[in-house]
mmCIF file of C-alpha atoms in Angstrom:
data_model
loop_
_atom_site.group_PDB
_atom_site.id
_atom_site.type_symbol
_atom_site.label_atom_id
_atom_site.label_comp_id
_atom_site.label_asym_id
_atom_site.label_seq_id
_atom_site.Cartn_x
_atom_site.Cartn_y
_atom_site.Cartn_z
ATOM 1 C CA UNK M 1 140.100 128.967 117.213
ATOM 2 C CA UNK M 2 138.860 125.577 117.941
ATOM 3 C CA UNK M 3 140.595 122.891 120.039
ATOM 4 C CA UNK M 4 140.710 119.326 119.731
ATOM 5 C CA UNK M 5 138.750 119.122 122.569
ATOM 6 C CA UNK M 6 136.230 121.064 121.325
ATOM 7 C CA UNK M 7 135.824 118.930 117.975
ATOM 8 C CA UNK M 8 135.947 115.364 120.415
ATOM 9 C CA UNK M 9 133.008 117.134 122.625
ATOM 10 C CA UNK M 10 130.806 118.578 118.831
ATOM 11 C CA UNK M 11 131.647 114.792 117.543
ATOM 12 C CA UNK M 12 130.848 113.328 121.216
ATOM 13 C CA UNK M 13 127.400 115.549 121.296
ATOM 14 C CA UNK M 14 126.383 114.416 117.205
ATOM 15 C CA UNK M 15 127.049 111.152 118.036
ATOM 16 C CA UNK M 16 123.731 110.077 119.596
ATOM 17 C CA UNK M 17 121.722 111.155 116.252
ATOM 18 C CA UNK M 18 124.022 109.945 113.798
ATOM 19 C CA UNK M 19 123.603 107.489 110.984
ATOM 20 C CA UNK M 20 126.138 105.003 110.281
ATOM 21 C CA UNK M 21 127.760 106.874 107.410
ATOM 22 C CA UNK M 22 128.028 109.820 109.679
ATOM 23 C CA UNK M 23 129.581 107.827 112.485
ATOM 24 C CA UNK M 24 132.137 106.664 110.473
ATOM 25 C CA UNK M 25 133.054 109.737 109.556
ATOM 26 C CA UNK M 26 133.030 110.960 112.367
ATOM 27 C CA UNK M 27 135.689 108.140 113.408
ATOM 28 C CA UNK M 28 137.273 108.943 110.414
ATOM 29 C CA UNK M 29 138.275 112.368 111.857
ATOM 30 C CA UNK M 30 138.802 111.424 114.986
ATOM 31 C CA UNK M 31 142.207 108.863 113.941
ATOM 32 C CA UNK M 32 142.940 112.125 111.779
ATOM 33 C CA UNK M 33 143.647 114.603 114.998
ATOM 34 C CA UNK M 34 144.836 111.797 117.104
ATOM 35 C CA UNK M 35 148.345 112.684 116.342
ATOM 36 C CA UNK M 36 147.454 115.570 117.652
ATOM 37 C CA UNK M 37 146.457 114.987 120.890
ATOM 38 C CA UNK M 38 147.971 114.955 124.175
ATOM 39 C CA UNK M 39 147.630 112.343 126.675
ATOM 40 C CA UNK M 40 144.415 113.286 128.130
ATOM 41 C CA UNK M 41 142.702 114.298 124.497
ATOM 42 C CA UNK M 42 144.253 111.162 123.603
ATOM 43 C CA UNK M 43 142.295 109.136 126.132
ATOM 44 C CA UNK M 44 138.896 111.071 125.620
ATOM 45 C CA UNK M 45 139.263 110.268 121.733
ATOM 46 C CA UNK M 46 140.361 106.820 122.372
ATOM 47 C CA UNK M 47 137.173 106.257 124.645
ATOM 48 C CA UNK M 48 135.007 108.337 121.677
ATOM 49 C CA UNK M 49 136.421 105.565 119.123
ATOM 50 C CA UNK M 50 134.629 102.402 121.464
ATOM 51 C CA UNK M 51 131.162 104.230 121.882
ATOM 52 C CA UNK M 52 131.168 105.579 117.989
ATOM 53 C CA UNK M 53 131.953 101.631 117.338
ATOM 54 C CA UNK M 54 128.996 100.692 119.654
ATOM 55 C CA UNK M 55 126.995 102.936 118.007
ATOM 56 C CA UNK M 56 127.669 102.002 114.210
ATOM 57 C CA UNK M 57 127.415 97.765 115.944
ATOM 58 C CA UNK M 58 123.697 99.103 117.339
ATOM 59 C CA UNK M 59 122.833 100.045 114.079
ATOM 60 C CA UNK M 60 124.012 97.269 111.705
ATOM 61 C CA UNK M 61 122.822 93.562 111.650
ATOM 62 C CA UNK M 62 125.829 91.136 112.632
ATOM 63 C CA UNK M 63 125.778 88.974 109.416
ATOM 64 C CA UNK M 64 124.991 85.352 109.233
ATOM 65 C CA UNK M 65 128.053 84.375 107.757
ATOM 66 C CA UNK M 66 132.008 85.941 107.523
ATOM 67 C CA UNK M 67 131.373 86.379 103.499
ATOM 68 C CA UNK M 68 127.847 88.432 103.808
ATOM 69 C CA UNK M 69 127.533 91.854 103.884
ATOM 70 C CA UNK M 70 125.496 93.259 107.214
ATOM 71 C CA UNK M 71 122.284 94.216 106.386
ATOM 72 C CA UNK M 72 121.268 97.681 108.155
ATOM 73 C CA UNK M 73 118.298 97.998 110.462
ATOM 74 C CA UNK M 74 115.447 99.226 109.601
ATOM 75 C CA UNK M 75 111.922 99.571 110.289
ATOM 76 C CA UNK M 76 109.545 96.816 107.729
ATOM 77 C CA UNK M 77 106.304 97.878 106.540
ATOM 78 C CA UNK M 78 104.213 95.296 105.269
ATOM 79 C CA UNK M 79 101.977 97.002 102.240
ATOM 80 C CA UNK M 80 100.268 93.884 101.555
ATOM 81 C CA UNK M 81 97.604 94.503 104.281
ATOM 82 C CA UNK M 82 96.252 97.719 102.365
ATOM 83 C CA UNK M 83 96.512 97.063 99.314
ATOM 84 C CA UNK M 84 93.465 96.324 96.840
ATOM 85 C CA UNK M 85 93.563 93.187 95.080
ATOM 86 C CA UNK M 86 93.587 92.812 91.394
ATOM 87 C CA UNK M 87 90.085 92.684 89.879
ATOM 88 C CA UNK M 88 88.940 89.064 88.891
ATOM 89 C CA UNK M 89 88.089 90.110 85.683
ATOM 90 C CA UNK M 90 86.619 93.652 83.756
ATOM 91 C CA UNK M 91 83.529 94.026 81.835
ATOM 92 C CA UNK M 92 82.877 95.549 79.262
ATOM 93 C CA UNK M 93 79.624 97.179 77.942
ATOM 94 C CA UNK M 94 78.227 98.845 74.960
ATOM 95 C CA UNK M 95 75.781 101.068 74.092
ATOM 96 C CA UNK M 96 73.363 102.508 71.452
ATOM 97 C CA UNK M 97 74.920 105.695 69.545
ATOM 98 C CA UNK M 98 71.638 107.071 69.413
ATOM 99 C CA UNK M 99 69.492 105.580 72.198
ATOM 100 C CA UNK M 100 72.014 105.244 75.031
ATOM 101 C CA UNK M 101 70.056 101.860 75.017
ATOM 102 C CA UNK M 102 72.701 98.746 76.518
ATOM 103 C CA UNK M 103 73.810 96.484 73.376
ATOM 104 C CA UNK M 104 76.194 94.344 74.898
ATOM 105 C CA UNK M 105 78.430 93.141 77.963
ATOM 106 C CA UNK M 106 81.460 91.210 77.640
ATOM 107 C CA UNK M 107 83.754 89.513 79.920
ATOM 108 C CA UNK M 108 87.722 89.985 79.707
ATOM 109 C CA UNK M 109 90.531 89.070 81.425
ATOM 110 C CA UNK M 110 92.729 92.401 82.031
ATOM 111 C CA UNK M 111 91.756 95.734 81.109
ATOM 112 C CA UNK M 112 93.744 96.143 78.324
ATOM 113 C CA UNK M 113 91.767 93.558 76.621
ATOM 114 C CA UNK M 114 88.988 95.803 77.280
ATOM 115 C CA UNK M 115 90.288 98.715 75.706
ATOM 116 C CA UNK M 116 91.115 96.622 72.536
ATOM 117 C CA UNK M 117 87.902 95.317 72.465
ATOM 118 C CA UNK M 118 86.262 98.618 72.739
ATOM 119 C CA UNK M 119 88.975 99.919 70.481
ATOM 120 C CA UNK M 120 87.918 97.169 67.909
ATOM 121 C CA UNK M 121 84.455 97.955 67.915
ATOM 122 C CA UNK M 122 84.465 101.536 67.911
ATOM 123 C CA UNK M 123 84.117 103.196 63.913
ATOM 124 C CA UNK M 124 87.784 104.563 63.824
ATOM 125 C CA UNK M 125 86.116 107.977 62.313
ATOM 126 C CA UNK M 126 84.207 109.263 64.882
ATOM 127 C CA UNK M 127 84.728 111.833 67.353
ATOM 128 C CA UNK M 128 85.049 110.467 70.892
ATOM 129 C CA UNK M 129 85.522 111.464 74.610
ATOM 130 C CA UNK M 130 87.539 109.296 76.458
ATOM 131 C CA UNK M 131 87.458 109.594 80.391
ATOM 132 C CA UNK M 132 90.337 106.983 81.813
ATOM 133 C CA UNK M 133 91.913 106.519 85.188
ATOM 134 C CA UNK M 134 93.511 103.927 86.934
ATOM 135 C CA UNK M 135 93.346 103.625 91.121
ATOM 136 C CA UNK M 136 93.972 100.583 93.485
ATOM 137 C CA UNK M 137 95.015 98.589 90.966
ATOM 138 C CA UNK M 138 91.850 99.016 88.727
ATOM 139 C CA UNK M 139 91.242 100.595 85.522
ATOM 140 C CA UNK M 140 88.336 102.882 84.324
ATOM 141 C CA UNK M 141 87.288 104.047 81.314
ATOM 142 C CA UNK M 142 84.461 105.834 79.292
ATOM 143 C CA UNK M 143 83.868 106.073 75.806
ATOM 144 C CA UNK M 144 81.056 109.156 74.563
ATOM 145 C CA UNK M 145 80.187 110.894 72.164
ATOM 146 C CA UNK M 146 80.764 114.393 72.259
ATOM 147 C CA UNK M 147 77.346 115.488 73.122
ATOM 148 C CA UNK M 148 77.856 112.889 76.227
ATOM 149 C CA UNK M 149 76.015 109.490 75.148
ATOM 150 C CA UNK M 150 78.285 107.148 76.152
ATOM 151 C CA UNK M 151 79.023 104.603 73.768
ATOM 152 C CA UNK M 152 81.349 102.064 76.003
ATOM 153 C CA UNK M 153 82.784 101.598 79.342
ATOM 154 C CA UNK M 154 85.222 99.272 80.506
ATOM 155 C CA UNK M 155 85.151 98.495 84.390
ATOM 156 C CA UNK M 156 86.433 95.691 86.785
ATOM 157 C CA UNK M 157 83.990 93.403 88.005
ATOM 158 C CA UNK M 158 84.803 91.294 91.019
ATOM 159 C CA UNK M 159 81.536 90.060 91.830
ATOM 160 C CA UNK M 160 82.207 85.793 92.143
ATOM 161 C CA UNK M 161 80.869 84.079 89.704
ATOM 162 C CA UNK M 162 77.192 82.033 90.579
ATOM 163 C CA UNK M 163 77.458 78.226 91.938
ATOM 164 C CA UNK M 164 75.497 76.197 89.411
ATOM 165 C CA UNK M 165 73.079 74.418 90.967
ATOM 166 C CA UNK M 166 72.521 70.155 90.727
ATOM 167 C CA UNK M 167 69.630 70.333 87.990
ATOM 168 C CA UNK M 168 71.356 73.039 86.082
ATOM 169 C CA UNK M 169 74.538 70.983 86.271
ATOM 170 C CA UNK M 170 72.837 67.869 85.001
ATOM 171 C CA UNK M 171 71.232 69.577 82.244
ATOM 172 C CA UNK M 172 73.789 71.062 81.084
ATOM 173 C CA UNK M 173 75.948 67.538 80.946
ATOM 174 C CA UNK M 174 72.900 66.204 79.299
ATOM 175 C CA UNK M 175 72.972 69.111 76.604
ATOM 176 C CA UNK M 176 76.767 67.819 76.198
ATOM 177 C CA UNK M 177 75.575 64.688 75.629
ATOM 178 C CA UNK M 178 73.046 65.496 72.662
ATOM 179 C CA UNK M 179 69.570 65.834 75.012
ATOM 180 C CA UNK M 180 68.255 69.367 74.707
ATOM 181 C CA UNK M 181 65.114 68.456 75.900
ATOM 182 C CA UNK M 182 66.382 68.861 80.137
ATOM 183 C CA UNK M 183 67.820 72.196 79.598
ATOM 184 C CA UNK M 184 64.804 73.413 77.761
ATOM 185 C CA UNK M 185 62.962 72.275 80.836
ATOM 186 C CA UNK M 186 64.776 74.459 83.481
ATOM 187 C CA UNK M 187 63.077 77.518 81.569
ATOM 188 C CA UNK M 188 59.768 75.971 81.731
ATOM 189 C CA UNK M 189 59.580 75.752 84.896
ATOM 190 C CA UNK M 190 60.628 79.515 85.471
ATOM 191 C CA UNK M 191 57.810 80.608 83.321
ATOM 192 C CA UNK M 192 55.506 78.549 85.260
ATOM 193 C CA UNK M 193 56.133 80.266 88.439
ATOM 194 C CA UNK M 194 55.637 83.922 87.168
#
């Protein structure tokens, strides 16, 4: 048969490793067999009471005001460091059903946009194999035939987009302006060097 002594020393001994439910619990049962006690139990439960209170104080935040709730220790981990950041935008490209040959590449926002587009462009009779995944935040996905000529992929594309140089700049506010004649020049001079 077991003693109140013996449950004071099990409670004393699962004390250490407890969680803050279990400790008050564990306090809990202890004002339960005080009435049972004599003197000396008494005093060892009495003195078990202050160090399960210590214990449960250790574990809990004090809160900032008499009306909040504590908030309960616990370890933070910061995810933000690892994680991959959304792609800037996705491309999309398209190919030949026959030749495998590249068609066309557009630029969208999101990837779902891509997959409508592709969806959109796609005859809705044929007989596809779609390849899809999604990892890091980015999302994948192959369109081909069933013979294995693909016919579309949608991919993210982070690659920043090219600083316009001066002259380009200044042709191009020129071809706003109604003068085609300076933006027709930057090409002439890149045939003239190759």
């Amino acid at each position: 048969m077991t003693t109140a002594a013996d449950t004071l020393r099990a409670i004393e001994a699962r004390a250490e490793r407890a969680i803050v439910q279990e400790l008050r619990l564990m306090t809990q049962e202890i004002l339960a067999l005080r009435t049972q006690l004599v003197l000396q139990e008494r005093a060892h439960a009495d003195a078990l009471l202050l160090k399960l209170d210590h214990l449960e104080r250790g574990q809990t935040a004090s809160p900032a005001d008499g009306s909040s709730t504590p908030d309960y220790l616990m370890p933070t981990l910061s995810l933000t460091l690892f994680e991959t950041p959304m792609p800037k935008a996705y491309r999309v490209y398209f190919y030949a059903h026959e030749y495998g040959d590249l068609e066309d590449v557009v630029t969208v926002d999101t990837f779902d946009f891509g997959v409508q587009l592709v969806r959109d462009r796609l005859t809705r009779d044929g007989d596809y194999a779609i390849t899809a995944s999604w990892i890091k935040h980015q999302g994948e996905m192959t369109v081909a035939t069933p013979r294995g000529m693909v016919v579309a992929r949608v991919e993210a594309d982070d690659r920043d987009a090219p600083t316009p140089e001066p002259v380009v700049l200044e042709a191009c506010n020129a071809l706003r302006a109604g003068d085609t004649s300076r933006i027709e020049h930057l090409f002439e001079r890149l045939l003239e060097a190759a």
